[in-house]
Amino acid sequence: MSVSFRGGIHPRYAKELSNDAAIERLPPPDEAIVHLSQHIGAPAVAVVKKKQEVKKGEVLGEAAGFVSVPVHAPISGKVTNIGLYPHPFGSLQEAVVIESDGKDEWTDLPKEVKPDSLDREEIKDRIRDAGIVGLGGAAFPTHVKLSPPPAKNIDTVLLNAAECEPYLTADDRLMQEEPDRVVSGFIALKKVLGAKDAVIAIEENKPEAIAAMEKAVAKAKGKAVRVVHMHVKYPQGGEKQLIDAVLGREVPTGGLPMDCGVVVQNVATCAAVDDAVRFAKPLISRVTTVTGEGVNGPVNVVGRVGTPVQTFIDAAGGFRGTPGRVILGGPMMGGAIHNTDIPVIKSTGGILVLTPEQVPSGEFDSCIRCGRCVRACPIHLCPNDMGNYSEVEMWEELEGLDVNDCIECGCCSYSCPANRPLVQFFRYAKLWIRQQQALAKAAESKDER
Amino acid sequence: MAADEKEPRKGAEPTEGADKKAPKDDAKSADKTESAAETTTKAATETATKAATETATEAATETAVEAAVEAAEQSPPPMLSVASSPHVRSNESTAKIMWTVFACLLPASVWSVYIFGMQAAIVLATCTGSAVVFEALVQYFTKDRTMVQDGSAALTGLLLGLTMPPGVSVTICLIGAFVAVVVAKAIFGGLGHNPFNPALTARVFLLIAFPGAMTKWPITLQAFAEKPVSLYGQATTWYSSFATNKTLSLPVTKTDSVMEALAGKVDVITGATPLAVAKEHWQRGTGEVLHYTDYFVGSMPGSLGEVSVLLLLLGAAVLLLKGYITWHIPVSFILGVVVMAGMTHLASPTRYMDPIFHLVTGGIIIGAFFMATDYVTSPTYPLGMVIFGFGCGLLTMVIRLWAGFPEGVSFAILIMNAVTPIIERYTRPKKYGLKPWAEPEASK
């Protein structure tokens, strides 16, 4: 039996391009550009200086506040520059550049410990110090998710193993090849949260991963972890849809999963947590799928943070023909980049290259009110009306139609026969509303003075 | 309104920041953001000249920029386009939907030509063709992006043709197409902005403007002579029952002409539609014998598109299977008709016809599956669709039973079109995130 949610779409998944490719290791790059802002929250503050020698795993930037994590050196070598570099999210951000000394030496790490021997606070400290963030794409600091306010009662921890984005197979491969690591990390998270129930939710199109995880769960008996099969539908791995499908709960509007007693974690995050808990290893590499019809040989590789995107594309046999679009993440929610010299960050789980023919033209027509977007919206909004209001810039009306609840999953834009850029409209509307709120707040404080 | 006009304004353009990095990089990054090679060079040159004129500094900077532009021209870096996600789209398009609906109406159209002969073909071709021509003209004068090929005008034309009586004059067809495409659609802003179903607006206009021509329902000789026993049988049944039972009103105006027609003396005879006959009966309070199967396969007088319920249902089934229409509107429409007809029939079986009669006669099927489901003029939320459909069904029956017209589908749908915005406003789906979660007691 499989579970699901209302709404959503069935895009072409194209996972067969890379789901048979075993995970390979990319050699360390000659030069790593390590962004200090690898997560949601305050960017880390650089603690190294130019020309300083660093070893792999050494702290480059300290966490700046609670909602922030440290950033570590992915290779050993010399710091050549600290300055502004293009960030995968679009803007220029501060980054530390390290030139490799070719030795790839680890800094001193403590001895391996058994996760059971650590208490909850110790595990949490290790997770924070290792710079672990949600590796599903949002890059929210994991230790913050693990520190719910005392009033919140977390009874369930969910492992989001849906990997519902088309093309991506990194989580699938990781579960197939290292299920014990994933389950061990997940159990550590369960312990930190003190949750009674722990659920691993996997989409049914990954039978090998399901089998491997069920085996690993059976081995870790007595830990009360169960595996749930989910219907194959996008965005099944959206946090809100996942919670609805598995537990039948809804995250309250404007709230977080912890407001309905749930914490959701990603597969790659759990694997990283296991490294951090056992070996105190910082997060400096991760599995990334390099795929798409625009590369010659799609692969799943473990790459260091700070490696340029071009290196990953070369590992996948280079571009096939002229690339049309290079996307960090999946085709539904990933961000397009204009330049393949941009370095990857912790949350880069996929690099997708589309051919020029696959890139949508960008031309769009009037809404014909066919209602496909209404049926596709997993939040049950009305993207058709919201799109029409956006086009004539009636932002207040959009706010009334709950545009701020939009999770930007892209189902509406995907299903629109008139090719309307609905998600783009809504992003713009949200920005406008935020700006207006900021202005209103500023005016208010001025009045008070 | 093309996207390239909009995107720079609305898009979250990740390259904007990069552009400001250094004048040297300007040309390079500008290059990579544009997808077309020509605009690339143009944009790069423009940026370069702009930068040069604005700063108006040393020639060194200028030459550096020029060099960068030159280098970019000689060995262009891979050109990557950027845009807001999602980066993939379904293979649906407005044109695909419109042409599919068009194709689903073709079996019924071909059947109407078989039944009514060339005159039906002329009506359908005139309506469809002239609607396309009017749409093209509108776009020529408004300088809109040409969208004739999206099929919406052709579909409107065909739907209009199917609501016409066979043998209506070409002039009336042309006027109808003009009203549908220009008055009912273009004036409101084109596809997607019209509040009323264009084909039905035109039909109702014609019905009021040319009441005589729009209610003349011929029965062709071919229909009697070539087709099928059931038709011949029906004609003779009508005739013989008239002969024996004087209370039965006939679907044909002149009973003798049926026999003349059968004998090859005249080409065309006209008859009243079953609904008109029935209406006469209600007014006189008499009963009658009717053959549902004939209505179902289409061997009866009526509009071109009313004649074959079977072929219309076939087309509708394809639309439902492809997901181009949902069950909500047709089912609730039919339900509305059945409820109303059922209640009146039960109250007075001799005065009011039963629901099956109402379903297989007139325009209920084409109305419920092809007209009321028009995307632009019907609600988009499930609950709204059900209300809309049910309202159409009820109003159709009210008009059929008690108003001045024998048929009410067109009027009912247009009236419901008018209230669609209100229905929409009050039937928005409940959004995710409102379901309360009760913390389990034990864990507290």
Tab-separated table of N, CA and C in Angstrom, chain B residues 213-263:
chain	number	residue	atom	x	y	z
B	213	ALA	N	-35.624	31.716	-39.833
B	213	ALA	CA	-34.588	30.882	-40.439
B	213	ALA	C	-33.947	29.948	-39.427
B	214	MET	N	-33.872	30.389	-38.178
B	214	MET	CA	-33.163	29.599	-37.184
B	214	MET	C	-34.035	28.491	-36.575
B	215	THR	N	-35.314	28.425	-36.987
B	215	THR	CA	-36.147	27.350	-36.423
B	215	THR	C	-36.790	26.530	-37.520
B	216	LYS	N	-36.172	26.542	-38.692
B	216	LYS	CA	-36.688	25.729	-39.793
B	216	LYS	C	-35.851	24.459	-39.844
B	217	TRP	N	-36.473	23.354	-39.565
B	217	TRP	CA	-35.711	22.111	-39.431
B	217	TRP	C	-36.052	21.150	-40.546
B	218	PRO	N	-35.252	21.119	-41.588
B	218	PRO	CA	-35.591	20.241	-42.710
B	218	PRO	C	-35.259	18.770	-42.422
B	219	ILE	N	-36.011	17.913	-43.082
B	219	ILE	CA	-35.681	16.490	-43.073
B	219	ILE	C	-35.390	16.149	-44.516
B	220	THR	N	-34.257	15.598	-44.781
B	220	THR	CA	-33.918	15.402	-46.188
B	220	THR	C	-34.502	14.112	-46.703
B	221	LEU	N	-34.595	14.100	-48.016
B	221	LEU	CA	-35.097	12.914	-48.686
B	221	LEU	C	-34.184	11.731	-48.434
B	222	GLN	N	-32.848	12.030	-48.500
B	222	GLN	CA	-31.891	10.938	-48.300
B	222	GLN	C	-32.147	10.245	-46.979
B	223	ALA	N	-32.451	11.084	-46.000
B	223	ALA	CA	-32.631	10.515	-44.680
B	223	ALA	C	-33.748	9.488	-44.696
B	224	PHE	N	-34.777	9.781	-45.480
B	224	PHE	CA	-35.900	8.849	-45.498
B	224	PHE	C	-35.652	7.685	-46.429
B	225	ALA	N	-35.113	8.015	-47.581
B	225	ALA	CA	-35.028	6.990	-48.601
B	225	ALA	C	-33.886	6.018	-48.358
B	226	GLU	N	-32.678	6.577	-48.046
B	226	GLU	CA	-31.518	5.700	-47.980
B	226	GLU	C	-31.393	5.105	-46.608
B	227	LYS	N	-31.619	5.964	-45.660
B	227	LYS	CA	-31.333	5.417	-44.367
B	227	LYS	C	-32.476	4.561	-43.902
B	228	PRO	N	-31.985	3.760	-43.546
B	228	PRO	CA	-32.409	2.836	-42.555
B	228	PRO	C	-33.861	2.759	-42.274
B	229	VAL	N	-34.103	1.572	-41.982
B	229	VAL	CA	-35.470	1.175	-41.708
B	229	VAL	C	-36.061	2.025	-40.599
B	230	SER	N	-35.298	2.315	-39.605
B	230	SER	CA	-35.885	2.981	-38.446
B	230	SER	C	-36.471	4.328	-38.853
B	231	LEU	N	-35.754	4.995	-39.808
B	231	LEU	CA	-36.277	6.293	-40.227
B	231	LEU	C	-37.549	6.115	-41.037
B	232	TYR	N	-37.432	5.199	-41.951
B	232	TYR	CA	-38.606	4.944	-42.783
B	232	TYR	C	-39.732	4.478	-41.887
B	233	GLY	N	-39.357	3.622	-40.995
B	233	GLY	CA	-40.336	3.091	-40.065
B	233	GLY	C	-40.961	4.195	-39.237
B	234	GLN	N	-40.085	5.132	-38.846
B	234	GLN	CA	-40.606	6.209	-38.023
B	234	GLN	C	-41.621	7.044	-38.815
B	235	ALA	N	-41.222	7.365	-40.042
B	235	ALA	CA	-42.104	8.186	-40.856
B	235	ALA	C	-43.449	7.496	-41.035
B	236	THR	N	-43.378	6.233	-41.321
B	236	THR	CA	-44.648	5.536	-41.528
B	236	THR	C	-45.417	5.411	-40.228
B	237	THR	N	-44.671	5.249	-39.122
B	237	THR	CA	-45.355	5.179	-37.833
B	237	THR	C	-46.095	6.477	-37.564
B	238	TRP	N	-45.338	7.576	-37.833
B	238	TRP	CA	-45.988	8.873	-37.627
B	238	TRP	C	-47.266	8.954	-38.430
B	239	TYR	N	-47.057	8.564	-39.722
B	239	TYR	CA	-48.186	8.718	-40.625
B	239	TYR	C	-49.351	7.829	-40.223
B	240	SER	N	-49.037	6.588	-39.992
B	240	SER	CA	-50.123	5.658	-39.715
B	240	SER	C	-50.801	5.969	-38.388
B	241	SER	N	-49.977	6.373	-37.429
B	241	SER	CA	-50.626	6.688	-36.157
B	241	SER	C	-51.465	7.957	-36.273
B	242	PHE	N	-51.027	8.826	-37.186
B	242	PHE	CA	-51.845	10.010	-37.431
B	242	PHE	C	-53.176	9.591	-38.033
B	243	ALA	N	-53.053	8.643	-38.933
B	243	ALA	CA	-54.253	8.191	-39.623
B	243	ALA	C	-55.247	7.570	-38.651
B	244	THR	N	-54.714	6.799	-37.728
B	244	THR	CA	-55.623	6.111	-36.831
B	244	THR	C	-55.974	6.924	-35.595
B	245	ASN	N	-54.980	7.682	-35.129
B	245	ASN	CA	-55.177	8.368	-33.857
B	245	ASN	C	-54.984	9.850	-34.057
B	246	LYS	N	-56.015	10.595	-34.198
B	246	LYS	CA	-55.929	11.997	-34.577
B	246	LYS	C	-55.314	12.876	-33.491
B	247	THR	N	-55.163	12.347	-32.295
B	247	THR	CA	-54.614	13.185	-31.239
B	247	THR	C	-53.097	13.312	-31.343
B	248	LEU	N	-52.450	12.459	-32.102
B	248	LEU	CA	-50.986	12.518	-32.152
B	248	LEU	C	-50.522	13.602	-33.112
B	249	SER	N	-49.762	14.519	-32.579
B	249	SER	CA	-49.197	15.558	-33.434
B	249	SER	C	-47.931	15.009	-34.069
B	250	LEU	N	-47.694	15.356	-35.296
B	250	LEU	CA	-46.568	14.755	-36.006
B	250	LEU	C	-45.338	15.648	-35.978
B	251	PRO	N	-44.205	15.036	-35.999
B	251	PRO	CA	-42.972	15.824	-36.042
B	251	PRO	C	-42.814	16.516	-37.387
B	252	VAL	N	-43.536	16.127	-38.397
B	252	VAL	CA	-43.448	16.801	-39.694
B	252	VAL	C	-44.674	17.688	-39.860
B	253	THR	N	-44.426	18.828	-40.521
B	253	THR	CA	-45.512	19.792	-40.578
B	253	THR	C	-46.636	19.333	-41.494
B	254	LYS	N	-46.245	18.799	-42.648
B	254	LYS	CA	-47.296	18.359	-43.563
B	254	LYS	C	-47.171	16.866	-43.751
B	255	THR	N	-48.107	16.149	-43.277
B	255	THR	CA	-47.980	14.703	-43.331
B	255	THR	C	-47.988	14.173	-44.753
B	256	ASP	N	-48.719	14.820	-45.581
B	256	ASP	CA	-48.752	14.344	-46.959
B	256	ASP	C	-47.391	14.449	-47.616
B	257	SER	N	-46.681	15.483	-47.223
B	257	SER	CA	-45.389	15.699	-47.867
B	257	SER	C	-44.421	14.572	-47.556
B	258	VAL	N	-44.625	13.906	-46.420
B	258	VAL	CA	-43.760	12.772	-46.122
B	258	VAL	C	-43.928	11.721	-47.208
B	259	MET	N	-45.136	11.434	-47.504
B	259	MET	CA	-45.386	10.421	-48.505
B	259	MET	C	-44.936	10.886	-49.875
B	260	GLU	N	-45.130	12.196	-50.116
B	260	GLU	CA	-44.640	12.738	-51.393
B	260	GLU	C	-43.139	12.610	-51.465
B	261	ALA	N	-42.518	12.920	-50.354
B	261	ALA	CA	-41.062	12.839	-50.311
B	261	ALA	C	-40.630	11.404	-50.559
B	262	LEU	N	-41.300	10.509	-49.909
B	262	LEU	CA	-40.931	9.113	-50.064
B	262	LEU	C	-41.150	8.670	-51.514
B	263	ALA	N	-42.102	9.239	-52.134
B	263	ALA	CA	-42.373	8.872	-53.516
B	263	ALA	C	-41.473	9.640	-54.482
